[in-house]
Amino acid sequence: MDKKASASNGILKVSNEVIMKIAELAACEISGVASENGKLMVPQSPIGLGTFLGSPVKVSVSKESVVIDLSIITEQGSKAINVASAVQASVKSAVQNMTGITVSKVNVNIAGIMLSKEEQD
């Protein structure tokens, strides 16, 4: 479902995919969030099928606002609570500024911690 906003020249539609991409890019800008090439890193599947199925960003649209759910992996050594708080602020600001759509909530799930390269070996 797309979110509609009124404009003086007609109706503006913003797709969920666009909102998801804006949210993902805003989250990737935060120091301490594990990302690669503008995409959030996702946890490995617990049953060994490669990467986690599904997007780390979900958007729920209501008549008045949008709720965004993100799953992030924090980098080792970062304070997870500070990273999550910064992600919430960044995502809300970016989506509202770029689309004009009100964001009522940004829920952040810390899905894992990325170990440093030395600890992975």
Short mmCIF file of N, CA, C and O in Angstrom, two decimals:
data_model
loop_
_atom_site.label_atom_id
_atom_site.label_comp_id
_atom_site.label_asym_id
_atom_site.label_seq_id
_atom_site.Cartn_x
_atom_site.Cartn_y
_atom_site.Cartn_z
N MET A 1 0.85 -1.18 0.00
CA MET A 1 0.00 0.00 0.00
C MET A 1 0.89 1.23 0.00
O MET A 1 1.85 1.32 0.74
N ASP A 2 0.56 2.16 -0.84
CA ASP A 2 1.33 3.39 -0.93
C ASP A 2 0.71 4.45 -0.03
O ASP A 2 -0.47 4.45 0.24
N LYS A 3 1.54 5.37 0.42
CA LYS A 3 1.09 6.48 1.26
C LYS A 3 0.83 7.67 0.35
O LYS A 3 1.67 8.03 -0.48
N LYS A 4 -0.33 8.29 0.50
CA LYS A 4 -0.68 9.46 -0.30
C LYS A 4 -0.53 10.71 0.54
O LYS A 4 -0.83 10.71 1.72
N ALA A 5 -0.08 11.76 -0.08
CA ALA A 5 0.01 13.07 0.57
C ALA A 5 -0.61 14.10 -0.37
O ALA A 5 -0.46 13.99 -1.59
N SER A 6 -1.30 15.04 0.17
CA SER A 6 -1.92 16.07 -0.66
C SER A 6 -0.88 17.09 -1.10
O SER A 6 -0.01 17.48 -0.33
N ALA A 7 -0.96 17.48 -2.31
CA ALA A 7 -0.10 18.54 -2.84
C ALA A 7 -1.02 19.56 -3.52
O ALA A 7 -2.14 19.24 -3.90
N SER A 8 -0.55 20.77 -3.69
CA SER A 8 -1.39 21.82 -4.27
C SER A 8 -1.78 21.51 -5.72
O SER A 8 -2.80 21.95 -6.20
N ASN A 9 -0.96 20.71 -6.41
CA ASN A 9 -1.23 20.39 -7.81
C ASN A 9 -1.86 19.01 -7.99
O ASN A 9 -1.98 18.54 -9.11
N GLY A 10 -2.19 18.31 -6.91
CA GLY A 10 -2.78 16.99 -7.03
C GLY A 10 -2.36 16.11 -5.87
O GLY A 10 -2.02 16.59 -4.79
N ILE A 11 -2.37 14.81 -6.12
CA ILE A 11 -2.03 13.84 -5.08
C ILE A 11 -0.64 13.28 -5.35
O ILE A 11 -0.29 12.94 -6.48
N LEU A 12 0.12 13.17 -4.29
CA LEU A 12 1.47 12.61 -4.37
C LEU A 12 1.45 11.24 -3.71
O LEU A 12 0.95 11.10 -2.59
N LYS A 13 1.94 10.22 -4.40
CA LYS A 13 2.00 8.88 -3.84
C LYS A 13 3.46 8.50 -3.62
O LYS A 13 4.29 8.69 -4.50
N VAL A 14 3.74 7.97 -2.43
CA VAL A 14 5.08 7.49 -2.11
C VAL A 14 4.95 6.01 -1.79
O VAL A 14 4.22 5.63 -0.86
N SER A 15 5.64 5.16 -2.53
CA SER A 15 5.51 3.72 -2.33
C SER A 15 6.22 3.29 -1.05
O SER A 15 7.14 3.95 -0.57
N ASN A 16 5.77 2.17 -0.51
CA ASN A 16 6.42 1.61 0.67
C ASN A 16 7.89 1.32 0.42
O ASN A 16 8.71 1.49 1.31
N GLU A 17 8.22 0.89 -0.79
CA GLU A 17 9.61 0.58 -1.13
C GLU A 17 10.50 1.81 -1.03
O GLU A 17 11.64 1.73 -0.60
N VAL A 18 9.97 2.96 -1.41
CA VAL A 18 10.74 4.21 -1.31
C VAL A 18 10.95 4.58 0.16
O VAL A 18 12.06 4.94 0.56
N ILE A 19 9.91 4.45 0.96
CA ILE A 19 10.03 4.74 2.39
C ILE A 19 11.04 3.79 3.03
O ILE A 19 11.89 4.19 3.82
N MET A 20 10.99 2.50 2.64
CA MET A 20 11.93 1.50 3.17
C MET A 20 13.37 1.87 2.81
O MET A 20 14.27 1.77 3.63
N LYS A 21 13.59 2.29 1.57
CA LYS A 21 14.95 2.62 1.13
C LYS A 21 15.47 3.87 1.85
O LYS A 21 16.64 3.92 2.24
N ILE A 22 14.63 4.87 2.01
CA ILE A 22 15.03 6.07 2.75
C ILE A 22 15.42 5.69 4.17
O ILE A 22 16.45 6.14 4.69
N ALA A 23 14.60 4.86 4.81
CA ALA A 23 14.87 4.43 6.19
C ALA A 23 16.18 3.65 6.26
O ALA A 23 17.00 3.86 7.17
N GLU A 24 16.40 2.77 5.32
CA GLU A 24 17.63 1.96 5.32
C GLU A 24 18.87 2.84 5.13
O GLU A 24 19.87 2.68 5.84
N LEU A 25 18.81 3.76 4.20
CA LEU A 25 19.96 4.65 3.97
C LEU A 25 20.24 5.52 5.19
O LEU A 25 21.39 5.73 5.56
N ALA A 26 19.17 6.01 5.83
CA ALA A 26 19.34 6.85 7.03
C ALA A 26 19.97 6.03 8.16
O ALA A 26 20.82 6.53 8.89
N ALA A 27 19.56 4.79 8.31
CA ALA A 27 20.12 3.93 9.36
C ALA A 27 21.60 3.62 9.08
O ALA A 27 22.41 3.60 10.01
N CYS A 28 21.93 3.42 7.83
CA CYS A 28 23.31 3.09 7.45
C CYS A 28 24.28 4.23 7.73
O CYS A 28 25.48 4.01 7.86
N GLU A 29 23.78 5.46 7.80
CA GLU A 29 24.62 6.62 8.05
C GLU A 29 25.08 6.72 9.51
O GLU A 29 25.99 7.47 9.82
N ILE A 30 24.46 5.96 10.39
CA ILE A 30 24.75 6.04 11.82
C ILE A 30 25.98 5.21 12.15
O ILE A 30 26.06 4.03 11.79
N SER A 31 26.90 5.83 12.84
CA SER A 31 28.11 5.13 13.29
C SER A 31 27.72 4.03 14.26
O SER A 31 26.93 4.25 15.18
N GLY A 32 28.25 2.83 14.03
CA GLY A 32 27.95 1.69 14.89
C GLY A 32 26.96 0.72 14.28
O GLY A 32 26.74 -0.36 14.81
N VAL A 33 26.34 1.10 13.14
CA VAL A 33 25.42 0.21 12.44
C VAL A 33 26.21 -0.54 11.38
O VAL A 33 26.90 0.06 10.56
N ALA A 34 26.13 -1.87 11.40
CA ALA A 34 26.83 -2.69 10.42
C ALA A 34 26.09 -2.60 9.08
O ALA A 34 24.92 -2.95 8.98
N SER A 35 26.79 -2.08 8.07
CA SER A 35 26.19 -1.94 6.75
C SER A 35 27.26 -2.17 5.69
O SER A 35 28.45 -2.14 5.96
N GLU A 36 26.78 -2.42 4.48
CA GLU A 36 27.68 -2.64 3.36
C GLU A 36 27.02 -2.08 2.11
O GLU A 36 25.92 -2.49 1.74
N ASN A 37 27.68 -1.13 1.46
CA ASN A 37 27.17 -0.52 0.23
C ASN A 37 25.76 0.03 0.38
O ASN A 37 24.91 -0.16 -0.49
N GLY A 38 25.48 0.72 1.48
CA GLY A 38 24.18 1.34 1.68
C GLY A 38 23.07 0.38 2.04
O GLY A 38 21.90 0.73 1.98
N LYS A 39 23.43 -0.85 2.42
CA LYS A 39 22.44 -1.84 2.82
C LYS A 39 22.75 -2.31 4.23
O LYS A 39 23.90 -2.52 4.58
N LEU A 40 21.70 -2.49 5.02
CA LEU A 40 21.88 -3.00 6.38
C LEU A 40 22.31 -4.46 6.32
O LEU A 40 21.79 -5.23 5.51
N MET A 41 23.25 -4.81 7.17
CA MET A 41 23.65 -6.21 7.28
C MET A 41 22.52 -6.93 8.00
O MET A 41 21.88 -6.39 8.87
N VAL A 42 22.27 -8.18 7.60
CA VAL A 42 21.22 -8.97 8.23
C VAL A 42 21.85 -10.19 8.89
O VAL A 42 22.89 -10.68 8.44
N PRO A 43 21.23 -10.68 9.96
CA PRO A 43 21.80 -11.84 10.65
C PRO A 43 21.71 -13.10 9.81
O PRO A 43 20.85 -13.22 8.94
N GLN A 44 22.61 -14.03 10.05
CA GLN A 44 22.56 -15.31 9.38
C GLN A 44 21.37 -16.10 9.89
O GLN A 44 20.96 -15.97 11.03
N SER A 45 20.82 -16.92 9.05
CA SER A 45 19.69 -17.75 9.44
C SER A 45 20.13 -18.76 10.49
O SER A 45 21.20 -19.35 10.38
N PRO A 46 19.32 -18.97 11.52
CA PRO A 46 19.69 -19.93 12.56
C PRO A 46 19.70 -21.37 12.05
O PRO A 46 20.29 -22.24 12.69
N ILE A 47 19.10 -21.65 10.90
CA ILE A 47 19.08 -23.01 10.39
C ILE A 47 20.08 -23.22 9.26
O ILE A 47 20.06 -24.22 8.58
N GLY A 48 20.95 -22.25 9.06
CA GLY A 48 22.05 -22.40 8.11
C GLY A 48 21.70 -22.30 6.65
O GLY A 48 22.36 -22.88 5.81
N LEU A 49 20.68 -21.56 6.30
CA LEU A 49 20.29 -21.42 4.90
C LEU A 49 20.83 -20.14 4.28
O LEU A 49 20.28 -19.63 3.33
N GLY A 50 21.91 -19.64 4.79
CA GLY A 50 22.46 -18.39 4.25
C GLY A 50 21.96 -17.21 5.03
O GLY A 50 21.82 -17.28 6.25
N THR A 51 21.66 -16.13 4.35
CA THR A 51 21.23 -14.94 5.06
C THR A 51 19.76 -15.02 5.42
O THR A 51 18.99 -15.78 4.85
N PHE A 52 19.39 -14.22 6.38
CA PHE A 52 18.03 -14.13 6.88
C PHE A 52 17.10 -13.74 5.74
O PHE A 52 17.39 -12.83 4.98
N LEU A 53 15.99 -14.45 5.62
CA LEU A 53 15.04 -14.13 4.56
C LEU A 53 14.21 -12.92 4.96
O LEU A 53 13.77 -12.81 6.08
N GLY A 54 13.98 -12.04 4.02
CA GLY A 54 13.17 -10.86 4.29
C GLY A 54 14.04 -9.62 4.43
O GLY A 54 15.24 -9.68 4.55
N SER A 55 13.37 -8.50 4.41
CA SER A 55 14.05 -7.22 4.52
C SER A 55 14.25 -6.84 5.98
O SER A 55 13.40 -7.14 6.82
N PRO A 56 15.36 -6.15 6.28
CA PRO A 56 15.54 -5.68 7.65
C PRO A 56 14.68 -4.44 7.96
O PRO A 56 14.69 -3.95 9.08
N VAL A 57 13.94 -3.96 6.97
CA VAL A 57 13.09 -2.78 7.15
C VAL A 57 11.65 -3.14 6.77
O VAL A 57 11.41 -3.70 5.71
N LYS A 58 10.72 -2.81 7.65
CA LYS A 58 9.31 -3.03 7.37
C LYS A 58 8.56 -1.71 7.62
O LYS A 58 8.89 -0.97 8.52
N VAL A 59 7.56 -1.46 6.79
CA VAL A 59 6.79 -0.23 6.87
C VAL A 59 5.31 -0.58 7.03
O VAL A 59 4.78 -1.40 6.27
N SER A 60 4.65 0.03 8.02
CA SER A 60 3.21 -0.13 8.21
C SER A 60 2.57 1.24 8.03
O SER A 60 2.92 2.19 8.73
N VAL A 61 1.65 1.31 7.09
CA VAL A 61 1.03 2.58 6.74
C VAL A 61 -0.39 2.64 7.31
O VAL A 61 -1.16 1.69 7.16
N SER A 62 -0.69 3.74 7.96
CA SER A 62 -2.07 4.01 8.39
C SER A 62 -2.53 5.27 7.67
O SER A 62 -1.79 5.84 6.87
N LYS A 63 -3.73 5.69 7.98
CA LYS A 63 -4.27 6.87 7.30
C LYS A 63 -3.47 8.14 7.60
O LYS A 63 -3.25 8.96 6.72
N GLU A 64 -3.02 8.28 8.85
CA GLU A 64 -2.35 9.52 9.26
C GLU A 64 -0.83 9.44 9.28
O GLU A 64 -0.16 10.47 9.22
N SER A 65 -0.27 8.23 9.44
CA SER A 65 1.18 8.16 9.65
C SER A 65 1.75 6.81 9.22
O SER A 65 1.03 5.93 8.76
N VAL A 66 3.04 6.69 9.45
CA VAL A 66 3.79 5.48 9.10
C VAL A 66 4.53 5.00 10.33
O VAL A 66 5.05 5.80 11.11
N VAL A 67 4.57 3.67 10.51
CA VAL A 67 5.39 3.05 11.55
C VAL A 67 6.47 2.26 10.82
O VAL A 67 6.18 1.50 9.89
N ILE A 68 7.73 2.44 11.24
CA ILE A 68 8.85 1.77 10.60
C ILE A 68 9.51 0.85 11.61
O ILE A 68 9.81 1.26 12.74
N ASP A 69 9.74 -0.40 11.21
CA ASP A 69 10.44 -1.39 12.03
C ASP A 69 11.74 -1.73 11.33
O ASP A 69 11.73 -2.08 10.15
N LEU A 70 12.85 -1.64 12.08
CA LEU A 70 14.16 -1.98 11.52
C LEU A 70 14.84 -3.02 12.39
O LEU A 70 14.75 -2.95 13.62
N SER A 71 15.54 -3.94 11.75
CA SER A 71 16.42 -4.85 12.45
C SER A 71 17.84 -4.49 12.05
O SER A 71 18.15 -4.43 10.85
N ILE A 72 18.68 -4.21 13.04
CA ILE A 72 20.05 -3.81 12.74
C ILE A 72 21.04 -4.72 13.46
O ILE A 72 20.69 -5.40 14.42
N ILE A 73 22.23 -4.72 12.95
CA ILE A 73 23.35 -5.36 13.62
C ILE A 73 24.30 -4.24 14.00
O ILE A 73 24.63 -3.39 13.16
N THR A 74 24.67 -4.21 15.27
CA THR A 74 25.60 -3.17 15.71
C THR A 74 27.03 -3.68 15.60
O THR A 74 27.28 -4.88 15.63
N GLU A 75 27.96 -2.77 15.47
CA GLU A 75 29.36 -3.12 15.40
C GLU A 75 29.91 -3.33 16.81
O GLU A 75 29.48 -2.65 17.76
N GLN A 76 30.80 -4.26 16.94
CA GLN A 76 31.42 -4.54 18.23
C GLN A 76 32.05 -3.27 18.79
O GLN A 76 32.67 -2.50 18.07
N GLY A 77 31.87 -3.04 20.08
CA GLY A 77 32.46 -1.88 20.74
C GLY A 77 31.54 -0.68 20.79
O GLY A 77 31.81 0.29 21.50
N SER A 78 30.45 -0.70 20.04
CA SER A 78 29.53 0.43 20.08
C SER A 78 28.47 0.20 21.16
O SER A 78 28.16 -0.94 21.50
N LYS A 79 27.93 1.27 21.70
CA LYS A 79 26.87 1.17 22.71
C LYS A 79 25.55 0.99 21.97
O LYS A 79 25.05 1.92 21.33
N ALA A 80 25.00 -0.20 22.06
CA ALA A 80 23.81 -0.56 21.29
C ALA A 80 22.66 0.40 21.53
O ALA A 80 21.96 0.80 20.59
N ILE A 81 22.42 0.80 22.77
CA ILE A 81 21.30 1.69 23.08
C ILE A 81 21.48 3.06 22.43
O ILE A 81 20.53 3.65 21.92
N ASN A 82 22.71 3.56 22.39
CA ASN A 82 22.98 4.84 21.74
C ASN A 82 22.82 4.74 20.23
O ASN A 82 22.30 5.66 19.59
N VAL A 83 23.29 3.63 19.66
CA VAL A 83 23.16 3.42 18.22
C VAL A 83 21.68 3.34 17.84
O VAL A 83 21.23 4.00 16.90
N ALA A 84 20.89 2.57 18.59
CA ALA A 84 19.47 2.42 18.30
C ALA A 84 18.74 3.76 18.40
O ALA A 84 17.89 4.08 17.56
N SER A 85 19.05 4.54 19.40
CA SER A 85 18.43 5.84 19.57
C SER A 85 18.77 6.78 18.41
O SER A 85 17.90 7.50 17.90
N ALA A 86 20.02 6.76 17.99
CA ALA A 86 20.44 7.59 16.85
C ALA A 86 19.76 7.13 15.57
O ALA A 86 19.38 7.96 14.72
N VAL A 87 19.58 5.82 15.39
CA VAL A 87 18.88 5.29 14.22
C VAL A 87 17.44 5.79 14.21
O VAL A 87 16.93 6.23 13.17
N GLN A 88 16.77 5.72 15.36
CA GLN A 88 15.39 6.20 15.44
C GLN A 88 15.26 7.65 14.99
O GLN A 88 14.41 7.98 14.17
N ALA A 89 16.13 8.51 15.51
CA ALA A 89 16.07 9.93 15.18
C ALA A 89 16.38 10.17 13.70
O ALA A 89 15.69 10.95 13.03
N SER A 90 17.41 9.50 13.19
CA SER A 90 17.83 9.69 11.81
C SER A 90 16.75 9.23 10.82
O SER A 90 16.44 9.92 9.85
N VAL A 91 16.19 8.06 11.07
CA VAL A 91 15.17 7.50 10.17
C VAL A 91 13.92 8.38 10.18
O VAL A 91 13.39 8.72 9.12
N LYS A 92 13.46 8.76 11.35
CA LYS A 92 12.26 9.60 11.44
C LYS A 92 12.46 10.92 10.70
O LYS A 92 11.62 11.33 9.89
N SER A 93 13.59 11.56 10.95
CA SER A 93 13.88 12.83 10.29
C SER A 93 13.97 12.69 8.78
O SER A 93 13.39 13.48 8.03
N ALA A 94 14.70 11.68 8.31
CA ALA A 94 14.90 11.50 6.87
C ALA A 94 13.59 11.22 6.15
O ALA A 94 13.30 11.84 5.11
N VAL A 95 12.78 10.32 6.68
CA VAL A 95 11.52 9.98 6.01
C VAL A 95 10.58 11.18 6.01
O VAL A 95 9.97 11.51 4.98
N GLN A 96 10.45 11.86 7.14
CA GLN A 96 9.56 13.02 7.19
C GLN A 96 10.03 14.14 6.29
O GLN A 96 9.22 14.76 5.59
N ASN A 97 11.34 14.42 6.27
CA ASN A 97 11.86 15.51 5.44
C ASN A 97 11.77 15.21 3.95
O ASN A 97 11.50 16.11 3.16
N MET A 98 11.99 13.96 3.58
CA MET A 98 12.02 13.62 2.15
C MET A 98 10.63 13.35 1.57
O MET A 98 10.44 13.52 0.36
N THR A 99 9.68 12.93 2.40
CA THR A 99 8.37 12.57 1.87
C THR A 99 7.23 13.47 2.35
O THR A 99 6.17 13.49 1.74
N GLY A 100 7.43 14.15 3.48
CA GLY A 100 6.36 14.94 4.05
C GLY A 100 5.34 14.10 4.79
O GLY A 100 4.30 14.59 5.21
N ILE A 101 5.62 12.82 4.96
CA ILE A 101 4.72 11.90 5.65
C ILE A 101 5.13 11.81 7.12
O ILE A 101 6.31 11.69 7.44
N THR A 102 4.16 11.85 8.02
CA THR A 102 4.44 11.78 9.45
C THR A 102 4.83 10.36 9.84
O THR A 102 4.17 9.39 9.46
N VAL A 103 5.93 10.25 10.57
CA VAL A 103 6.38 8.97 11.10
C VAL A 103 6.02 8.95 12.58
O VAL A 103 6.51 9.76 13.36
N SER A 104 5.12 8.04 12.96
CA SER A 104 4.67 8.01 14.36
C SER A 104 5.62 7.21 15.24
O SER A 104 5.77 7.53 16.42
N LYS A 105 6.24 6.17 14.70
CA LYS A 105 7.17 5.34 15.48
C LYS A 105 8.26 4.78 14.60
O LYS A 105 8.02 4.47 13.43
N VAL A 106 9.44 4.64 15.18
CA VAL A 106 10.54 3.89 14.56
C VAL A 106 10.98 2.87 15.60
O VAL A 106 11.56 3.22 16.62
N ASN A 107 10.64 1.62 15.36
CA ASN A 107 11.02 0.53 16.26
C ASN A 107 12.31 -0.10 15.77
O ASN A 107 12.41 -0.48 14.60
N VAL A 108 13.29 -0.19 16.65
CA VAL A 108 14.59 -0.76 16.28
C VAL A 108 14.81 -2.04 17.07
O VAL A 108 14.74 -2.06 18.29
N ASN A 109 15.09 -3.11 16.33
CA ASN A 109 15.43 -4.40 16.92
C ASN A 109 16.92 -4.64 16.68
O ASN A 109 17.37 -4.65 15.54
N ILE A 110 17.68 -4.81 17.76
CA ILE A 110 19.10 -5.12 17.61
C ILE A 110 19.20 -6.63 17.45
O ILE A 110 19.01 -7.39 18.40
N ALA A 111 19.48 -7.05 16.23
CA ALA A 111 19.44 -8.48 15.88
C ALA A 111 20.77 -9.19 16.07
O ALA A 111 20.83 -10.41 15.99
N GLY A 112 21.84 -8.43 16.30
CA GLY A 112 23.13 -9.06 16.49
C GLY A 112 24.24 -8.05 16.65
O GLY A 112 24.02 -6.84 16.58
N ILE A 113 25.42 -8.59 16.88
CA ILE A 113 26.63 -7.77 17.01
C ILE A 113 27.66 -8.31 16.03
O ILE A 113 27.92 -9.51 15.98
N MET A 114 28.21 -7.40 15.22
CA MET A 114 29.23 -7.80 14.27
C MET A 114 30.58 -7.78 14.98
O MET A 114 31.01 -6.75 15.47
N LEU A 115 31.22 -8.94 15.02
CA LEU A 115 32.53 -9.05 15.65
C LEU A 115 33.60 -8.46 14.75
O LEU A 115 33.44 -8.41 13.52
N SER A 116 34.68 -8.02 15.35
CA SER A 116 35.79 -7.49 14.54
C SER A 116 36.37 -8.64 13.73
O SER A 116 36.20 -9.81 14.04
N LYS A 117 37.06 -8.32 12.65
CA LYS A 117 37.62 -9.33 11.75
C LYS A 117 38.53 -10.32 12.47
O LYS A 117 38.56 -11.49 12.18
N GLU A 118 39.31 -9.83 13.46
CA GLU A 118 40.22 -10.71 14.20
C GLU A 118 39.45 -11.77 14.97
O GLU A 118 39.87 -12.91 15.09
N GLU A 119 38.27 -11.40 15.52
CA GLU A 119 37.49 -12.32 16.35
C GLU A 119 36.71 -13.31 15.50
O GLU A 119 36.33 -14.37 15.95
N GLN A 120 36.45 -12.98 14.22
CA GLN A 120 35.72 -13.89 13.35
C GLN A 120 36.59 -15.05 12.90
O GLN A 120 36.08 -16.11 12.61
N ASP A 121 37.88 -14.84 12.83
CA ASP A 121 38.80 -15.90 12.36
C ASP A 121 39.11 -16.94 13.39
O ASP A 121 38.88 -16.96 14.50
#
